[in-house]
Short mmCIF file of C-alpha atoms and ligand atoms in Angstrom, two decimals:
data_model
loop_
_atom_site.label_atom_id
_atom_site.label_comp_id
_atom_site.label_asym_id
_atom_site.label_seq_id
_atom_site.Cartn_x
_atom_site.Cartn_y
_atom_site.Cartn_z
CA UNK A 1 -83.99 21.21 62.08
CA UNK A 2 -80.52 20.34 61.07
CA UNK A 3 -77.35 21.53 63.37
CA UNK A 4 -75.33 22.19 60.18
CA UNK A 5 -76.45 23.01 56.84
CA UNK A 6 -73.30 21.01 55.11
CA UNK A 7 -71.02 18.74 56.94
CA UNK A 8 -67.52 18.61 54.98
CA UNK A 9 -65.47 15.65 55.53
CA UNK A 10 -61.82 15.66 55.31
CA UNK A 11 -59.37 18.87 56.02
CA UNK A 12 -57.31 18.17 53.11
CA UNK A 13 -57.24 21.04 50.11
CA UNK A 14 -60.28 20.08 48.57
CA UNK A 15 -62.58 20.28 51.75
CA UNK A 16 -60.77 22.97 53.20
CA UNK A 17 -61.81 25.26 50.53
CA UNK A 18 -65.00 23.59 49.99
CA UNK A 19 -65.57 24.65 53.47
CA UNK A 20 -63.96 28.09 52.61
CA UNK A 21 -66.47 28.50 49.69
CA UNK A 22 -69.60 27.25 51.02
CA UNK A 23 -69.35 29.51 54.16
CA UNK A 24 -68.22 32.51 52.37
CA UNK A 25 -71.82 32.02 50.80
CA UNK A 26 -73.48 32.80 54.20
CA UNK A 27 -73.98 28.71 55.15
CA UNK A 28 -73.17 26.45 58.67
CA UNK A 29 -70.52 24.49 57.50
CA UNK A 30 -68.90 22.20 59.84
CA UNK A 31 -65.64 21.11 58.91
CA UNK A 32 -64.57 17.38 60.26
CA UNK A 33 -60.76 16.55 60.00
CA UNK A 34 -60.05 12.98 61.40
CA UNK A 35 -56.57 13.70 62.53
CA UNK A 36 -55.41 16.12 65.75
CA UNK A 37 -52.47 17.67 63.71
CA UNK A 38 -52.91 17.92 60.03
CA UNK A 39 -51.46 16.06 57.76
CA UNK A 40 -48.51 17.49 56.22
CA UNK A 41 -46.39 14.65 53.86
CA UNK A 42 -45.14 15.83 50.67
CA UNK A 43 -47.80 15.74 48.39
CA UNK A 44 -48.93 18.11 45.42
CA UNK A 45 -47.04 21.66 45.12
CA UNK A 46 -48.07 22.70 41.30
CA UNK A 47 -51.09 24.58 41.48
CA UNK A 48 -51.12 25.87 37.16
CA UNK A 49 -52.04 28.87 35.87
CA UNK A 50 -55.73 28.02 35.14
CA UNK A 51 -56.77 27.35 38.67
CA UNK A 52 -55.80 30.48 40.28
CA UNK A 53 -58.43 32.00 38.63
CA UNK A 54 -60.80 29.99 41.50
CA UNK A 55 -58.57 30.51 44.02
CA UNK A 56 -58.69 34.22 43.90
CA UNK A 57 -62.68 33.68 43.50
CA UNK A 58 -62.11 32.02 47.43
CA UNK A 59 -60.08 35.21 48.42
CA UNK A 60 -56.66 32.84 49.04
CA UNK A 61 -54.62 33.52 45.97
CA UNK A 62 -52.66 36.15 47.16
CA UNK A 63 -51.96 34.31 50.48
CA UNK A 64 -50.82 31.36 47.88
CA UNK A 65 -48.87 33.64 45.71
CA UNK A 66 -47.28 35.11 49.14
CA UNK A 67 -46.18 31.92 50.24
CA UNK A 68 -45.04 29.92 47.55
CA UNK A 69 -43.10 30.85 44.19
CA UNK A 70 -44.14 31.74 40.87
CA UNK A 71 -43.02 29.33 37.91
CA UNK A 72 -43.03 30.74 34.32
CA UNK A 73 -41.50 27.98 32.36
CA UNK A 74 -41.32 23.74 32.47
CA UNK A 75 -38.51 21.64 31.07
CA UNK A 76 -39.04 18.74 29.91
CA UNK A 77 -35.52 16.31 28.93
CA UNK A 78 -34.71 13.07 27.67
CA UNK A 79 -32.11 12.10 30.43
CA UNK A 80 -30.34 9.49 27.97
CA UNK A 81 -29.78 12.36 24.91
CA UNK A 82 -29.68 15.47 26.83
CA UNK A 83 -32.71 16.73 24.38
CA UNK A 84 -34.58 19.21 26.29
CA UNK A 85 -37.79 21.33 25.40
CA UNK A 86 -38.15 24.44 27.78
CA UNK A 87 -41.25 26.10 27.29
CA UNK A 88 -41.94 29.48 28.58
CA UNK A 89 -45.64 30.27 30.03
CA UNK A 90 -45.08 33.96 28.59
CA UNK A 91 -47.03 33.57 25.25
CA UNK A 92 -50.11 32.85 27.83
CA UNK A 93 -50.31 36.63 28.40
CA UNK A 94 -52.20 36.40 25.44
CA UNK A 95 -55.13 34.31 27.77
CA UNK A 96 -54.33 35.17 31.66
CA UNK A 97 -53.15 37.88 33.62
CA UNK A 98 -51.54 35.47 35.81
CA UNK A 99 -49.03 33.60 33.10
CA UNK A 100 -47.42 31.25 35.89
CA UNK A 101 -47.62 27.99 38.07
CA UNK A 102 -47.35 28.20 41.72
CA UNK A 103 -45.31 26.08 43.87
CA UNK A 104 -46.59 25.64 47.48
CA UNK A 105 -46.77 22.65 49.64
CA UNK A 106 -50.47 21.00 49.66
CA UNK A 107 -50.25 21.34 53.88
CA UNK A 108 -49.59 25.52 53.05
CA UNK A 109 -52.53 25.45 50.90
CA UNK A 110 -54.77 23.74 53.54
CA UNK A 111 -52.80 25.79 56.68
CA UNK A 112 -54.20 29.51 54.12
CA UNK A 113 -57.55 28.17 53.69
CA UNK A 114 -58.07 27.33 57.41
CA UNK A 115 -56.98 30.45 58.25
CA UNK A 116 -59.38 32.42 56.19
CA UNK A 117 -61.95 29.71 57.67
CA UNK A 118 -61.25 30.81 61.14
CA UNK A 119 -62.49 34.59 60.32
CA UNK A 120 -65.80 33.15 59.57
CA UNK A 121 -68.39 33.24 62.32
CA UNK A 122 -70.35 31.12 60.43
CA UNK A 123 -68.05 27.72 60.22
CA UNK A 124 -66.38 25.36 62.72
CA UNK A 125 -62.88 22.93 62.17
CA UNK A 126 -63.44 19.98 64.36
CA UNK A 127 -60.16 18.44 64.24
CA UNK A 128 -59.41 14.85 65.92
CA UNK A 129 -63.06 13.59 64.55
CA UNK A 130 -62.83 10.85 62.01
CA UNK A 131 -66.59 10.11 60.10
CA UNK A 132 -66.76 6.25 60.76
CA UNK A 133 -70.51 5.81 59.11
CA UNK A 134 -72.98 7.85 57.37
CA UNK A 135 -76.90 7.59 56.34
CA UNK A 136 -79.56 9.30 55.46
CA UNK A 137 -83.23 10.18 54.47
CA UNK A 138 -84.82 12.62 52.25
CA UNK A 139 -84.58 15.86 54.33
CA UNK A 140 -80.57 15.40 56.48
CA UNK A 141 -77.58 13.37 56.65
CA UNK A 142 -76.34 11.76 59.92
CA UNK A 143 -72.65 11.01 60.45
CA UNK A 144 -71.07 9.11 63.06
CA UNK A 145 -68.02 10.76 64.39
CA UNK A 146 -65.60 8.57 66.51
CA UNK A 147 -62.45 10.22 68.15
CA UNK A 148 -62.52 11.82 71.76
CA UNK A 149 -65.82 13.47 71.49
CA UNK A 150 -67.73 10.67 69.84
CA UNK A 151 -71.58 11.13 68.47
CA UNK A 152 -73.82 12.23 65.90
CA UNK A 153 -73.39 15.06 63.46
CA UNK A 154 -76.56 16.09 61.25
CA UNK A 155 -76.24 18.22 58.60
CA UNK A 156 -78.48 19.46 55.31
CA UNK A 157 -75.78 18.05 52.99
CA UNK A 158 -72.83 16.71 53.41
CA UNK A 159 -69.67 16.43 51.13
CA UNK A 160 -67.28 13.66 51.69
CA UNK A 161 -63.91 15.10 50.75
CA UNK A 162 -61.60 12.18 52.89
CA UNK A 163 -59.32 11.43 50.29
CA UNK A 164 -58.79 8.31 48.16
CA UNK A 165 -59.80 5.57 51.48
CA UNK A 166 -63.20 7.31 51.93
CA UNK A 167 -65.04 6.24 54.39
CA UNK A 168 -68.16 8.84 53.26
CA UNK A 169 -67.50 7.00 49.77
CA UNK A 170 -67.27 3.27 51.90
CA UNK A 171 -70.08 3.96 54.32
CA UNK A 172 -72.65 4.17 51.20
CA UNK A 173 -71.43 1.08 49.07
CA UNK A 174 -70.05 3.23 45.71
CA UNK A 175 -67.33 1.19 44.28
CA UNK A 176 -64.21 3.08 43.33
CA UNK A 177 -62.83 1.02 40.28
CA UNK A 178 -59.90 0.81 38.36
CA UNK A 179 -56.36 -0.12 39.09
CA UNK A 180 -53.38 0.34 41.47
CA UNK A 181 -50.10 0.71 39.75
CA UNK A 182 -46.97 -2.36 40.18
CA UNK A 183 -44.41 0.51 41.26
CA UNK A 184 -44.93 2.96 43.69
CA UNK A 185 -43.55 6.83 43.41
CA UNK A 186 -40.70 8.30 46.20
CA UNK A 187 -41.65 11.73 47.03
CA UNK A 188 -38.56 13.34 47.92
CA UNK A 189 -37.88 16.53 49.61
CA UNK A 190 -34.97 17.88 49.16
CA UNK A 191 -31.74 20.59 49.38
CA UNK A 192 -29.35 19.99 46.42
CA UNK A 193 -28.57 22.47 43.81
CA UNK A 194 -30.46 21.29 41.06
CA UNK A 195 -30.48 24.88 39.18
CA UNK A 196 -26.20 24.41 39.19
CA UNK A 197 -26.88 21.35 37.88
CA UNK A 198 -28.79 23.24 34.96
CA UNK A 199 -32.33 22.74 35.75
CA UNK A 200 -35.04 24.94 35.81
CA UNK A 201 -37.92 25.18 38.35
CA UNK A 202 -40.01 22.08 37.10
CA UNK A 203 -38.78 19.55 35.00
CA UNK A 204 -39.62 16.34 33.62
CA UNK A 205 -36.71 13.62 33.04
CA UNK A 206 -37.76 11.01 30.84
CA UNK A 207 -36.35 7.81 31.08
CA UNK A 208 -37.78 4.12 31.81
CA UNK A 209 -34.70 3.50 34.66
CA UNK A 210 -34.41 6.78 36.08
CA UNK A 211 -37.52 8.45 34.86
CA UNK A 212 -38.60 11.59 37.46
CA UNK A 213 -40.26 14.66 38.35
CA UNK A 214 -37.86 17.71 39.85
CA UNK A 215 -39.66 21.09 41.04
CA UNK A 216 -38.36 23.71 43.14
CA UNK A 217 -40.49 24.22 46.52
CA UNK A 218 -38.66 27.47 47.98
CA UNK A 219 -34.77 28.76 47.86
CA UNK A 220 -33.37 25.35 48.84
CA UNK A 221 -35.90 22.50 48.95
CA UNK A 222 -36.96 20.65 46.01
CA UNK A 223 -39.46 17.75 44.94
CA UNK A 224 -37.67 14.93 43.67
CA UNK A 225 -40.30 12.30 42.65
CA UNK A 226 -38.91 9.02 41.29
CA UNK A 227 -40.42 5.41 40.46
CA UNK A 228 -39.31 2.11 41.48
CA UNK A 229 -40.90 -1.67 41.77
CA UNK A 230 -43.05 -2.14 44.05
CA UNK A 231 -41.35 -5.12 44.95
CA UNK A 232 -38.86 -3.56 46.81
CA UNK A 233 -39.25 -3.23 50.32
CA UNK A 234 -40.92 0.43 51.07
CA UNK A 235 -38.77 1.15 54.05
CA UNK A 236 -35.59 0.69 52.85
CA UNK A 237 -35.83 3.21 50.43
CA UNK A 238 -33.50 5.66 51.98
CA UNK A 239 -31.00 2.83 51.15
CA UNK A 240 -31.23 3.13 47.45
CA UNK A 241 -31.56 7.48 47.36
CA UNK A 242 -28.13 7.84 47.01
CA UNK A 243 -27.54 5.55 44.25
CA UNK A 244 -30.74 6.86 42.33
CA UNK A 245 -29.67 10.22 42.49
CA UNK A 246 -26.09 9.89 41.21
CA UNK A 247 -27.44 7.80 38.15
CA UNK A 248 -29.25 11.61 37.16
CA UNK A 249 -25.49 12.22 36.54
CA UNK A 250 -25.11 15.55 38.00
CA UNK A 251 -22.25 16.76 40.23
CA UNK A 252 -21.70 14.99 43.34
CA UNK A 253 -22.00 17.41 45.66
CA UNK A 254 -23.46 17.70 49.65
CA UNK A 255 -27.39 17.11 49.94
CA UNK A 256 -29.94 16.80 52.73
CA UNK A 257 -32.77 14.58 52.66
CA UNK A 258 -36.22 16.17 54.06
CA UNK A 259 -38.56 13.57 53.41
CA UNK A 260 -38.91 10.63 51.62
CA UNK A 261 -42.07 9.16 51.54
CA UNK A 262 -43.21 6.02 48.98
CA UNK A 263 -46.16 6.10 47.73
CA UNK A 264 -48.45 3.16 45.72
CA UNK A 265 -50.36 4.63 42.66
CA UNK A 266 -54.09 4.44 41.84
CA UNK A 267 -56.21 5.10 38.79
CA UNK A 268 -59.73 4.83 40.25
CA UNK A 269 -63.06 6.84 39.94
CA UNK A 270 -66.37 6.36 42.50
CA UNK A 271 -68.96 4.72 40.72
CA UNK A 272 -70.81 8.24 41.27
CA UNK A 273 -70.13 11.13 42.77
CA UNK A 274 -73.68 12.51 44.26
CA UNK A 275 -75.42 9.67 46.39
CA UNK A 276 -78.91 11.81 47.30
CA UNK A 277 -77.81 14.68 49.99
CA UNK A 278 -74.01 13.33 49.46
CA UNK A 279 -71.23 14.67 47.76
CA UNK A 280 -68.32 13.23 46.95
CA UNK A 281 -65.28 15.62 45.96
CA UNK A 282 -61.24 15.47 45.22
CA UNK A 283 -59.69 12.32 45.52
CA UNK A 284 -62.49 10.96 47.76
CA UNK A 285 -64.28 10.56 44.62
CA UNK A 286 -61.49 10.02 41.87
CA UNK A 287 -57.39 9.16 42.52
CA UNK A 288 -54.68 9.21 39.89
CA UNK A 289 -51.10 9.03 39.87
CA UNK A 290 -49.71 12.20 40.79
CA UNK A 291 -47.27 12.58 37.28
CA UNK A 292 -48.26 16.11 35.74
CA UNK A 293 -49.97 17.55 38.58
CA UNK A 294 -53.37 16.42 37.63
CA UNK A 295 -55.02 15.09 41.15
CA UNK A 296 -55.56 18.06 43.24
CA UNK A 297 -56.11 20.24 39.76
CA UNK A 298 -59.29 17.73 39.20
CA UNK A 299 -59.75 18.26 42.88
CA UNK A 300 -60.08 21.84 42.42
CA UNK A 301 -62.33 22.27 39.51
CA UNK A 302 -64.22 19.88 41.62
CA UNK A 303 -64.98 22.63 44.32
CA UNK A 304 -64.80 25.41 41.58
CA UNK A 305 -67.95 23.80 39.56
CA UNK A 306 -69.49 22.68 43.24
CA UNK A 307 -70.16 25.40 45.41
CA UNK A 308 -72.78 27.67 43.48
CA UNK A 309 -75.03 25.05 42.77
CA UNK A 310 -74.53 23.37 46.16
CA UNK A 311 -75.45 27.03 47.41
CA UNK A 312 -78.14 27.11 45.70
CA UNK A 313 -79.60 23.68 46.53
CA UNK A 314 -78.81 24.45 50.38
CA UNK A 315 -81.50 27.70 49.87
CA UNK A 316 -84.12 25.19 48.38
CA UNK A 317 -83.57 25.63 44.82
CA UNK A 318 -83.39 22.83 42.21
CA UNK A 319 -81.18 20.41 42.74
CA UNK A 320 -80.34 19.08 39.24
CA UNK A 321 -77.35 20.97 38.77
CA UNK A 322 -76.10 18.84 41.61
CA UNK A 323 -76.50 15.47 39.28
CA UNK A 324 -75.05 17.65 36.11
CA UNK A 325 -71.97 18.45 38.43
CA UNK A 326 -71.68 15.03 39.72
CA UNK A 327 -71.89 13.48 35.94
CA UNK A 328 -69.42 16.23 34.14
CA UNK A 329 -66.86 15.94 37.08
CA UNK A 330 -66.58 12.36 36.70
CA UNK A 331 -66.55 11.98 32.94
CA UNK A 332 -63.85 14.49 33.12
CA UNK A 333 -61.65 12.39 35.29
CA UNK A 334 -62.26 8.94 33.53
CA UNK A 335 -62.04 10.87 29.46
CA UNK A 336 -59.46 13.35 30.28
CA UNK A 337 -57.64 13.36 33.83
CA UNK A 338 -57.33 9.51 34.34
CA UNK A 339 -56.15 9.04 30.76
CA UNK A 340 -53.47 12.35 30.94
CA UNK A 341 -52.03 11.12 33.52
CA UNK A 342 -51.34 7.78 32.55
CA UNK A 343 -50.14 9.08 29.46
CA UNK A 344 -48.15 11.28 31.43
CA UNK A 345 -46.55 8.30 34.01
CA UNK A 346 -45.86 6.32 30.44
CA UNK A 347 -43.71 9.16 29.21
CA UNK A 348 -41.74 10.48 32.14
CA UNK A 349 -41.13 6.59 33.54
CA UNK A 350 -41.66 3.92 31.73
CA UNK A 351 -41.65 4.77 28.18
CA UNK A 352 -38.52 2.51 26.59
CA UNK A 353 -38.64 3.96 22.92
CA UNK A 354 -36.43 6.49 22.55
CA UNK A 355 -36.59 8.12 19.50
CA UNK A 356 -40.30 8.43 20.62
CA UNK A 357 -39.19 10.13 23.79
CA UNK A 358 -37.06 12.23 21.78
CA UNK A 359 -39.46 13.21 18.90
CA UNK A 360 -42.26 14.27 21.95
CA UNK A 361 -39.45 16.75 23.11
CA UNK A 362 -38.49 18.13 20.09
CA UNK A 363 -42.04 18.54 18.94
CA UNK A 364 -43.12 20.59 22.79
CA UNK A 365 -39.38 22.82 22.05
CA UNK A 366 -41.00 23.93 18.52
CA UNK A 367 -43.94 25.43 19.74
CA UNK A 368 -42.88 27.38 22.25
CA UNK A 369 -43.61 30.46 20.77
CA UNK A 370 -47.24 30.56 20.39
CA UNK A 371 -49.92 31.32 23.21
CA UNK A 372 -52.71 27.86 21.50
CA UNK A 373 -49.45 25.84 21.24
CA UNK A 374 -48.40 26.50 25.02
CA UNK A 375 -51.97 26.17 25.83
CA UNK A 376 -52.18 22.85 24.54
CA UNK A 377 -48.96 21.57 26.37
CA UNK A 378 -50.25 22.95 29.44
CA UNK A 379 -53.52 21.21 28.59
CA UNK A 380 -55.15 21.09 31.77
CA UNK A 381 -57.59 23.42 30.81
CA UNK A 382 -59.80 20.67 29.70
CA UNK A 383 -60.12 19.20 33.40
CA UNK A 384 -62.29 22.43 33.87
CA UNK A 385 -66.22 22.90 34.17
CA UNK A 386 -66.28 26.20 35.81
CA UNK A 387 -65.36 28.80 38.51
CA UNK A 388 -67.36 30.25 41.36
CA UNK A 389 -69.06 33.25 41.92
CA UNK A 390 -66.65 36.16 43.53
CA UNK A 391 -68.17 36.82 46.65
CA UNK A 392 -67.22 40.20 47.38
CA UNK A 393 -68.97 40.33 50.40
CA UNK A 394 -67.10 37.32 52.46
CA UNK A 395 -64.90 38.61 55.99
CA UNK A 396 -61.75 36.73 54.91
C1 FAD B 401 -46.33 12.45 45.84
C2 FAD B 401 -47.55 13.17 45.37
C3 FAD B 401 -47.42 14.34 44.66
C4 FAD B 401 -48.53 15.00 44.19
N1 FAD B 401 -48.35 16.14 43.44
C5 FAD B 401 -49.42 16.77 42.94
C6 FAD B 401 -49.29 18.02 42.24
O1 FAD B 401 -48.18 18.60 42.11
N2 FAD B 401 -50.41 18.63 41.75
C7 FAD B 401 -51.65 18.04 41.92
O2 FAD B 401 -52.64 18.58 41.41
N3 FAD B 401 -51.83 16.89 42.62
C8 FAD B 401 -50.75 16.25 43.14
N4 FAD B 401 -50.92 15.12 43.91
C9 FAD B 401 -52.27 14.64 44.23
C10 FAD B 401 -52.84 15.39 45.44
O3 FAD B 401 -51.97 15.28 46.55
C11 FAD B 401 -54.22 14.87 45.80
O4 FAD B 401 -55.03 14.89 44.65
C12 FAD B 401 -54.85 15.74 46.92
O5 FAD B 401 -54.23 15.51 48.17
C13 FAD B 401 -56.34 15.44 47.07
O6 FAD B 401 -56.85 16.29 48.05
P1 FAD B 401 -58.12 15.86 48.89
O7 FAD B 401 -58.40 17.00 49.79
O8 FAD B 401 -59.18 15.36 47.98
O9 FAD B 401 -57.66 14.57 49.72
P2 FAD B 401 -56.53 14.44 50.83
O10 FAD B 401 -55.43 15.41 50.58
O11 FAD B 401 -56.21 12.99 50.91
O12 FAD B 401 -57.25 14.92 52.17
C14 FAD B 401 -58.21 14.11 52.82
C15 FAD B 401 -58.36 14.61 54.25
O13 FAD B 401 -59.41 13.88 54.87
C16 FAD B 401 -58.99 13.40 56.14
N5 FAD B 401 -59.76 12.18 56.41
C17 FAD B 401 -59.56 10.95 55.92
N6 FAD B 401 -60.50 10.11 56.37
C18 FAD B 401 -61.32 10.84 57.16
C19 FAD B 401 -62.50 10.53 57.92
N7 FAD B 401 -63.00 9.29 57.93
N8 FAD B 401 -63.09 11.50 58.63
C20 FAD B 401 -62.59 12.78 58.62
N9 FAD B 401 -61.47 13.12 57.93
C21 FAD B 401 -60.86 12.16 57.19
C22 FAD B 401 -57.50 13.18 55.97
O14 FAD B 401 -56.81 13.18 57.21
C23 FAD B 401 -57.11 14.37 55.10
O15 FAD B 401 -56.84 15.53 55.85
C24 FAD B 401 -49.82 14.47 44.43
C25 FAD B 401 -49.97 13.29 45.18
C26 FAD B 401 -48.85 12.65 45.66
C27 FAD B 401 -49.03 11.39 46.45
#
């Protein structure tokens, strides 16, 4: 008899609440986190309105919504003209209780859904094991785990949620295809004033020199995410902050660099995302560049749709729903995500036609007013295939 009845690789968001989920169902879940301390580099902070649906379904939203900020409006400008759309979540009263974005660091995410984890008899965080290999036959999975306590882990099913280098995704030969981006993204944390400078809490600067992404993180801190070549030596960025932010052109005042951490850019999807008692979830089994905030959304829907029929398949039902899962999720990544977020990188960096810049923002400033309009420009809805269950009955 199996140890575990699902093995979750990888303590970032997406197995931290698949771990969250799964045991809230009644399940042994072992959680397996390579690193001792977990990782906490800027990363995502925009969790939009039409995920926090699923996170309340886990019992972490208000923890979330406790820790981070609420965002009721995005800005998008043409740096060059000054045109500027700001567009006001409010009209999506008409379609959610919850008519906001909330900004959080991933790590805070991870750190509330651990927590919850820990009240849960029923689950385990092994932290320091890295998965180096994995097989299987009809009935379990084995993992080899390497670290201080190396050996064998067995489990029912197992869902490899190690981020974009997989080595669940590795370990059974799926390809991840597609392509890695010439430039690489800063990720920038921040003080500076940016609302005296006129900004609002997330904004999107299009231009194809000084094209970027600004969002508040608390009081103080914000994201900062700007593009350069690739070509340039990755650690001497810090040399060339100072100039990049004085070409934004706002006032030259005092600032204090958190973090700044380059990052290369990936549009890739596994060749599948279910390999027989295997699961692959988040960016484990698709990565995109981070412009618009769609990687950890996709990641999310990927739990959302995942851990009822998972459940289910753990008590001995049917597991087709598993393959349907496995399918949707990835043609929603390479139809919708992958190609949004492209489209999305295009606009806010690259894009050198200005009057086409120009005409996007006038076009997102007249339809502010309408709940479908707003909807539309907040399109991530479409990266959806479901939410869980509530479980009303889970200790967290
Ligand atoms: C600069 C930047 C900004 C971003 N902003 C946003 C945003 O605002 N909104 C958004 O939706 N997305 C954003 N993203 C994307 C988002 O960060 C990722 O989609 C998200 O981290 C994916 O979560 P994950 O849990 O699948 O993988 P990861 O966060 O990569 O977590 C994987 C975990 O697995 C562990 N691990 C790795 N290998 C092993 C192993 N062999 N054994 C055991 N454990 C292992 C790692 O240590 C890690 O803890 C951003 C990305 C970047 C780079």
């Amino acid at each position: 008899m199996s140890t575990n009845d699902i093995a979750v690789v990888g303590a970032g968001p997406v197995g931290a609440l698949t771990a969250l989920g799964l045991a809230q169902r009644g399940h042994r879940v072992l959680l397996l986190e390579s690193e001792q301390e977990l990782p906490t580099a800027p990363r995502a902070i925009v969790y939009y309105w039409h995920v926090l649906e699923g996170l309340d379904a886990l019992g972490v939203l208000d923890d979330i919504d406790a820790a981070g900020i609420r965002n009721t409006a995005f800005r998008t400008r043409v740096l060059a003209t000054g045109d500027e759309a700001v567009v006001s979540l409010a009209p999506l009263e008409a379609v959610t209780p919850r008519p906001w974005n909330i900004h959080l660091g991933q790590h805070d995410v991870v750190r509330i859904a651990l927590d919850h984890l820990s009240r849960l008899p029923n689950a385990t965080l092994r932290l320091g094991a890295p998965v180096t290999a994995v097989r299987q036959d009809g009935h379990e999975v084995v993992l080899d785990v390497g670290g201080e306590s190396p050996g064998e882990v067995r489990a029912s099913w197992v869902v490899g949620a190690d981020g974009a280098r997989s080595a669940v995704r590795t370990s059974l030969g799926i390809g991840f295809d597609g392509t890695t981006w010439k430039d690489r993204f800063v990720a920038t944390d921040i003080r500076y004033p940016f609302d005296a400078a006129g900004l609002g809490n997330a904004n999107m600067m299009l231009d194809s020199e000084n094209g970027c992404v600004i969002a508040r993180i608390d009081d103080s801190t914000w994201r900062w995410t700007w593009g350069e070549s690739a070509e340039l030596a990755a650690d001497t960025v810090m040399d060339r902050l100072p100039a990049r932010l004085a070409a934004l052109g706002f006032p030259d005042v005092p600032y204090d660099v958190v973090t700044a951490t380059p990052y290369r850019m990936h549009q890739r999807s596994a060749d599948r995302m279910r390999e027989g008692r295997v699961l692959l979830a988040g960016d484990a089994a698709h990565a995109t560049n981070p412009t618009g905030g769609i990687g950890l959304t996709s990641g999310m829907y990927d739990v959302f749709a995942l851990l009822d029929p998972l459940s289910d398949a753990v008590h001995g039902s049917d597991d087709a729903p598993l393959d349907a899962w496995a399918a949707e999720r990835l043609r929603i990544f390479d139809e919708k995500a992958s190609p949004m977020a492209t489209a999305s990188k295009r606009r806010v960096y690259d894009d050198t036609d200005r009057d086409a810049l120009v005409g996007f923002v006038r076009g997102s400033a007249a339809a502010v007013d309408d709940a479908e309009a707003v909807r539309r420009l907040s399109a991530m809805t479409v990266l959806r295939s479901g939410f869980p269950r509530h479980h009303t009955s889970f200790v967290s």
